[in-house]
Coordinates of C-alpha atoms in Angstrom, one line a residue:
S12 CA 66.5 16.2 41.1
N13 CA 69.8 15.6 39.3
A14 CA 71.0 13.1 41.9
C15 CA 67.6 11.3 41.5
E16 CA 67.9 11.3 37.7
K17 CA 71.4 9.8 38.0
T18 CA 70.2 7.0 40.3
S19 CA 67.3 6.3 37.9
F20 CA 69.6 6.3 34.9
V21 CA 72.1 3.9 36.5
F22 CA 69.2 1.6 37.5
L23 CA 67.4 1.6 34.2
R24 CA 70.4 1.1 32.0
Q25 CA 70.9 -2.2 33.8
E26 CA 67.3 -3.2 34.4
L27 CA 65.7 -2.4 31.0
P28 CA 68.1 -4.6 29.0
V29 CA 67.6 -7.5 31.5
R30 CA 63.8 -7.3 31.1
L31 CA 64.0 -7.0 27.3
A32 CA 66.5 -9.8 27.0
N33 CA 64.4 -12.1 29.3
I34 CA 61.4 -11.7 27.1
M35 CA 63.4 -11.9 23.8
K36 CA 64.7 -15.4 24.9
E37 CA 61.1 -16.5 25.3
I38 CA 60.0 -15.1 21.9
D39 CA 62.5 -17.7 20.4
F40 CA 60.4 -20.5 21.9
L41 CA 57.3 -19.7 19.9
P42 CA 56.4 -22.1 17.1
D43 CA 58.6 -21.5 14.0
K44 CA 55.5 -20.9 11.9
L45 CA 54.4 -18.1 14.2
L46 CA 57.9 -16.6 14.3
S47 CA 58.1 -16.5 10.5
T48 CA 55.0 -14.2 10.2
P49 CA 55.8 -10.7 9.0
S50 CA 54.3 -9.3 12.2
L51 CA 56.7 -11.3 14.5
Q52 CA 59.7 -10.4 12.3
L53 CA 58.9 -6.7 12.6
L54 CA 58.3 -7.1 16.4
Q55 CA 61.7 -8.9 16.9
S56 CA 63.5 -6.1 15.0
W57 CA 62.0 -3.5 17.3
Y58 CA 63.1 -5.4 20.5
A59 CA 66.6 -6.0 19.1
Q60 CA 67.0 -2.3 18.1
S61 CA 65.7 -1.0 21.5
L62 CA 68.0 -3.4 23.4
M63 CA 71.1 -2.2 21.4
E64 CA 70.1 1.5 22.0
I65 CA 69.9 1.1 25.8
V66 CA 73.1 -1.1 26.1
E67 CA 75.0 1.8 24.5
F68 CA 74.6 3.8 27.7
L69 CA 76.2 1.1 29.9
D70 CA 79.6 2.8 29.8
K71 CA 78.5 6.4 29.7
D72 CA 79.2 8.9 32.5
P73 CA 76.1 9.5 34.8
D74 CA 77.6 12.9 35.8
N75 CA 77.4 14.2 32.3
R76 CA 74.2 16.2 31.8
Q77 CA 74.1 15.5 28.0
V78 CA 74.2 11.7 28.7
L79 CA 71.2 12.0 31.0
S80 CA 69.2 14.0 28.5
G81 CA 70.3 11.7 25.7
F82 CA 69.1 8.7 27.7
T83 CA 65.7 10.3 28.3
E84 CA 65.4 11.0 24.5
A85 CA 66.3 7.4 23.8
L86 CA 63.6 6.1 26.2
I87 CA 61.0 8.3 24.5
N88 CA 62.0 7.0 21.1
I89 CA 61.9 3.4 22.3
R90 CA 58.5 3.9 23.9
N91 CA 57.1 5.4 20.7
R92 CA 58.7 2.6 18.6
H93 CA 56.8 0.0 20.8
N94 CA 53.4 1.8 20.7
N95 CA 51.9 -0.8 18.4
V96 CA 53.4 -3.9 20.0
V97 CA 50.0 -5.3 21.2
P98 CA 48.1 -5.1 17.8
T99 CA 51.3 -6.2 15.9
M100 CA 51.6 -9.3 18.1
A101 CA 47.9 -9.9 17.8
Q102 CA 48.1 -9.6 14.0
G103 CA 50.8 -12.3 14.0
V104 CA 48.6 -14.7 16.0
V105 CA 45.7 -14.0 13.5
E106 CA 48.0 -14.7 10.6
Y107 CA 49.2 -17.9 12.2
K108 CA 45.6 -19.0 13.0
E109 CA 44.4 -18.3 9.5
A110 CA 47.2 -20.4 8.0
F111 CA 47.5 -23.3 10.4
G112 CA 44.4 -23.3 12.7
V113 CA 44.5 -23.7 16.5
D114 CA 45.4 -26.8 18.4
P115 CA 45.4 -27.1 22.3
V116 CA 49.2 -27.3 22.6
T117 CA 49.8 -24.2 20.6
N118 CA 47.0 -22.4 22.4
Q119 CA 48.5 -23.3 25.8
N120 CA 52.0 -22.2 24.7
V121 CA 50.8 -19.0 23.2
Q122 CA 48.6 -18.2 26.2
Y123 CA 51.5 -18.8 28.6
F124 CA 53.8 -16.7 26.4
L125 CA 51.5 -13.8 25.8
D126 CA 50.6 -13.3 29.4
R127 CA 54.3 -13.1 30.2
F128 CA 55.1 -11.0 27.1
Y129 CA 52.4 -8.4 27.7
M130 CA 53.2 -8.3 31.4
S131 CA 56.8 -7.6 30.6
R132 CA 55.7 -4.8 28.3
I133 CA 53.5 -3.3 31.0
S134 CA 56.5 -3.3 33.4
T135 CA 59.0 -1.8 30.9
R136 CA 56.6 0.9 29.9
M137 CA 55.9 1.7 33.5
L138 CA 59.6 2.2 34.2
M139 CA 60.2 4.3 31.0
N140 CA 57.1 6.4 31.7
Q141 CA 58.2 7.1 35.3
H142 CA 61.6 8.2 34.2
T143 CA 60.4 10.4 31.3
L144 CA 57.5 11.9 33.2
I145 CA 59.5 12.8 36.2
F146 CA 62.7 14.0 34.5
H147 CA 61.5 15.2 31.2
G148 CA 57.9 16.2 31.6
S149 CA 56.6 19.2 33.3
T150 CA 54.3 18.6 36.3
N151 CA 50.9 17.7 35.0
P152 CA 48.8 20.8 36.0
A153 CA 45.7 18.6 36.3
H154 CA 47.5 16.2 38.8
P155 CA 50.3 18.1 40.5
K156 CA 50.6 15.5 43.3
H157 CA 51.2 12.6 40.9
I158 CA 54.7 11.0 41.0
G159 CA 55.1 10.1 37.3
S160 CA 52.0 8.0 36.5
I161 CA 51.5 7.0 40.2
D162 CA 48.9 8.7 42.3
P163 CA 49.8 8.4 45.9
N164 CA 46.2 9.3 46.9
C165 CA 44.2 7.7 44.1
D166 CA 40.4 8.1 44.7
V167 CA 39.1 4.8 43.4
V168 CA 35.4 5.9 43.2
E169 CA 36.4 8.9 41.0
V170 CA 38.2 6.5 38.6
V171 CA 35.1 4.2 38.6
K172 CA 33.0 7.3 37.6
D173 CA 35.4 8.4 34.9
A174 CA 35.5 4.9 33.3
C175 CA 31.7 4.7 33.6
E176 CA 31.1 8.0 31.9
S177 CA 33.4 7.2 29.0
S178 CA 31.7 3.8 28.5
R179 CA 28.2 5.3 28.7
M180 CA 29.1 7.8 26.0
L181 CA 30.3 4.9 23.7
C182 CA 27.2 2.9 24.5
D183 CA 24.9 5.8 23.8
Q184 CA 26.6 6.5 20.5
Y185 CA 26.4 2.9 19.4
Y186 CA 23.0 1.7 20.8
L187 CA 21.3 5.1 21.5
M188 CA 20.7 4.0 25.1
S189 CA 22.7 2.9 28.1
P190 CA 22.0 1.3 31.5
E191 CA 22.1 3.3 34.7
V192 CA 25.1 2.6 37.0
E193 CA 24.7 2.4 40.8
I194 CA 28.0 2.9 42.8
K195 CA 28.3 2.1 46.5
Q196 CA 31.3 2.1 48.7
M197 CA 32.4 0.6 52.0
N198 CA 35.4 1.7 53.9
A199 CA 36.0 -0.9 56.7
K200 CA 39.3 0.9 57.7
A201 CA 37.8 4.3 58.2
P202 CA 34.0 4.4 57.9
D203 CA 32.6 7.3 55.8
Q204 CA 36.0 8.2 54.5
P205 CA 36.7 8.2 50.7
L206 CA 38.6 5.1 49.4
H207 CA 42.2 6.1 48.6
L208 CA 45.2 4.0 47.7
V209 CA 48.6 4.3 46.0
Y210 CA 48.0 3.2 42.5
V211 CA 48.4 4.0 38.8
P212 CA 45.0 5.5 37.8
S213 CA 45.5 4.8 34.1
H214 CA 45.9 1.1 34.8
L215 CA 42.7 1.1 37.0
Y216 CA 40.8 3.1 34.4
H217 CA 41.9 0.6 31.7
M218 CA 40.4 -2.3 33.6
L219 CA 37.2 -0.6 34.6
F220 CA 36.6 0.8 31.1
E221 CA 36.9 -2.7 29.7
L222 CA 34.5 -4.2 32.2
F223 CA 31.9 -1.4 31.8
K224 CA 32.0 -1.7 28.0
N225 CA 31.3 -5.5 28.3
A226 CA 28.6 -5.0 31.0
M227 CA 26.8 -2.3 29.1
R228 CA 26.9 -4.1 25.8
A229 CA 25.6 -7.3 27.4
T230 CA 22.8 -5.4 29.3
V231 CA 21.6 -3.5 26.2
E232 CA 21.7 -6.5 23.9
T233 CA 19.9 -8.8 26.4
H234 CA 17.1 -6.3 27.1
E235 CA 16.7 -4.7 23.7
S236 CA 13.0 -5.2 23.6
S237 CA 12.4 -4.4 27.3
P238 CA 10.9 -1.1 28.3
S239 CA 13.8 -0.4 30.7
L240 CA 17.4 -1.6 31.3
P241 CA 18.4 -3.1 34.6
P242 CA 21.2 -1.1 36.3
I243 CA 24.8 -2.1 36.6
K244 CA 25.7 -2.3 40.3
V245 CA 29.3 -1.4 41.4
M246 CA 30.5 -2.0 44.9
V247 CA 33.9 -0.8 46.1
S248 CA 35.2 -2.1 49.4
L249 CA 38.4 -1.3 51.3
G250 CA 39.6 -3.8 53.9
S251 CA 42.9 -4.1 55.7
E252 CA 44.5 -6.1 53.0
D253 CA 42.4 -5.8 49.8
L254 CA 40.6 -3.1 47.9
T255 CA 37.9 -4.9 45.9
I256 CA 35.7 -3.6 43.1
K257 CA 32.7 -5.7 42.1
M258 CA 30.7 -4.9 39.0
A259 CA 27.4 -6.9 38.6
D260 CA 25.3 -6.7 35.4
R261 CA 22.1 -8.5 34.4
G262 CA 23.3 -9.0 30.8
G263 CA 22.3 -12.6 30.4
G264 CA 25.6 -14.2 31.6
V265 CA 28.0 -16.6 29.9
P266 CA 28.1 -20.4 30.3
L267 CA 30.9 -21.6 32.5
R268 CA 32.4 -23.5 29.5
K269 CA 33.1 -20.2 27.7
I270 CA 34.6 -18.2 30.7
D271 CA 38.2 -19.4 30.1
R272 CA 37.8 -18.4 26.4
L273 CA 37.1 -14.8 27.3
F274 CA 40.7 -14.7 28.6
S275 CA 42.2 -16.6 25.7
Y276 CA 44.3 -14.8 23.1
M277 CA 44.1 -17.6 20.5
Y278 CA 40.4 -18.4 20.9
S279 CA 39.4 -14.8 20.9
T280 CA 36.0 -14.6 19.1
A281 CA 36.4 -11.0 18.0
P282 CA 36.5 -10.4 14.3
S283 CA 40.0 -9.3 13.0
P284 CA 40.0 -5.5 13.0
V285 CA 41.4 -3.5 10.2
I286 CA 44.6 -2.0 11.4
D287 CA 44.9 1.7 10.8
N288 CA 47.4 4.0 12.4
S289 CA 44.8 6.5 13.6
R290 CA 44.0 6.7 17.3
N291 CA 41.2 4.3 17.5
A292 CA 39.7 2.9 20.6
P293 CA 42.2 1.0 22.8
L294 CA 42.7 -2.6 21.6
A295 CA 39.4 -2.4 19.8
G296 CA 38.7 -5.5 17.9
F297 CA 41.3 -8.2 18.9
G298 CA 39.3 -9.3 21.9
Y299 CA 42.4 -8.7 24.1
G300 CA 40.6 -6.3 26.5
L301 CA 39.9 -8.8 29.2
P302 CA 43.2 -10.8 29.3
I303 CA 45.2 -7.6 29.3
S304 CA 43.0 -6.0 32.0
R305 CA 43.7 -9.0 34.1
L306 CA 47.4 -8.5 33.6
Y307 CA 47.2 -4.9 34.8
A308 CA 45.5 -6.2 37.9
K309 CA 48.1 -8.9 38.5
Y310 CA 51.0 -6.6 37.8
F311 CA 50.8 -5.2 41.3
Q312 CA 49.8 -8.5 42.9
G313 CA 46.0 -8.2 42.4
D314 CA 43.7 -10.1 40.2
L315 CA 40.6 -9.8 38.0
Q316 CA 38.0 -12.6 38.0
L317 CA 34.6 -13.2 36.3
Y318 CA 31.7 -15.1 37.9
S319 CA 28.7 -15.6 35.6
M320 CA 25.2 -17.0 36.0
E321 CA 24.0 -18.0 32.5
G322 CA 20.5 -16.6 31.9
Y323 CA 21.0 -13.8 34.5
G324 CA 24.2 -11.9 34.4
T325 CA 27.9 -11.6 35.2
S326 CA 29.9 -10.2 38.2
A327 CA 33.4 -9.0 37.5
V328 CA 35.7 -8.5 40.5
I329 CA 39.0 -6.5 40.6
Y330 CA 41.2 -7.2 43.5
L331 CA 43.9 -4.7 44.4
K332 CA 46.4 -4.6 47.3
A333 CA 45.2 -2.0 49.9
L334 CA 48.8 -1.4 51.1
S335 CA 51.5 0.0 48.8
T336 CA 54.1 -2.2 50.6
D337 CA 52.2 -5.2 49.2
S338 CA 52.0 -3.8 45.7
V339 CA 55.3 -5.0 44.3
E340 CA 55.8 -5.8 40.6
R341 CA 54.9 -9.3 39.4
L342 CA 57.5 -10.0 36.6
P343 CA 58.2 -13.0 34.3
V344 CA 61.7 -14.4 34.6
F345 CA 63.2 -16.6 32.0
N346 CA 64.6 -19.8 33.6
K347 CA 64.5 -23.6 33.5
S348 CA 60.9 -23.6 34.7
A349 CA 59.8 -21.2 32.0
W350 CA 61.7 -23.2 29.4
R351 CA 59.9 -26.4 30.4
H352 CA 56.5 -24.7 29.8
Y353 CA 57.4 -24.5 26.1
Q354 CA 58.3 -28.2 25.9
V355 CA 54.6 -29.2 26.4
S356 CA 53.4 -32.1 24.3
Q357 CA 49.8 -33.3 24.0
E358 CA 49.3 -35.9 26.7
A359 CA 46.2 -38.1 27.2
D360 CA 43.8 -36.5 29.7
D361 CA 43.9 -38.2 33.1
W362 CA 40.2 -37.6 33.6
C363 CA 37.7 -39.6 31.6
V364 CA 35.7 -37.7 28.9
P365 CA 32.1 -38.8 28.9
S366 CA 31.0 -40.1 25.5
R367 CA 27.6 -39.0 24.2
E368 CA 26.6 -42.6 23.4
P369 CA 26.0 -45.0 26.2
K370 CA 28.3 -48.0 25.8
K371 CA 26.5 -51.3 25.0
L372 CA 27.9 -53.7 27.6
G373 CA 25.5 -56.6 27.1
K374 CA 27.1 -59.9 25.8
H375 CA 24.4 -60.5 23.2
D376 CA 24.4 -57.0 21.6
S377 CA 26.9 -57.7 18.9
G378 CA 24.4 -58.9 16.5
A379 CA 21.9 -56.1 17.2

């Protein structure tokens, strides 16, 4: 294991600074008024400090046992320092919105940036967790076969059931009722066999928990006065290339116009939460659950999409790669193309916008 730890150490002391530096370059392209918020100042100081702490290991000897354990300690400290990055960044966006409002250009820039920023964070935490869990943690007795946070034999339907149960408990606590959930599975590769893939169960759980919460809330609120609640139907299907999870509710649906907003950081309709340092529900309150869940799906080349029928209900679909060889990281890179994204100015739309009032085109209408 010492040889593996050395290899991991030599890789991470190069790779982590590159990933941190890439995203720090992009932070600088945010609007000055957003950068000057207390939240962003704090956040930048965390990133700078963490970068310096890892760079210190660049000339250290990998064969020295104390160096290796010092590195693991540093990673744990860095991970803990960055625990509140998501709510801190979200708080900065709220402060900016309250002071300056939202305009389409800023929204577009912030959306582009935050997708990349949070994806970068998912990737650095993944690397740090792998190193610390494998070389510092003892084997998790509940999951002895896990390799760090990766389950080489992840039972997808079990994770669906776990997320469903947690969500039902929340729903029961809040509304004193919850809809039934029907789960079906289809294994086209090996009929009647359970659906397994190499994946990070915590990422999958995060996505499913978010989708179940939304589906249950919509179902209960739409059918408050009905004698019974329509069930949420989940279908899990494994093909040769994709593993797909579809969750269909009858919670009244969302108009197409609002679907994009469900994934927007700036147009999030959630009320600002009160930040406390206690362990409250994950990302409760900022309305970031869906966009971040989509990033978890995209991180290993999958996706998360919503299809809604207003008046009826919504189907959410998670796409994952069935083969671990296809599940490579999707990472933001800072380059000229990224830089150009931040130079966006408001251009005239090249599609006409229909006006509400019909134009009066008659020659003699001027006096009317």
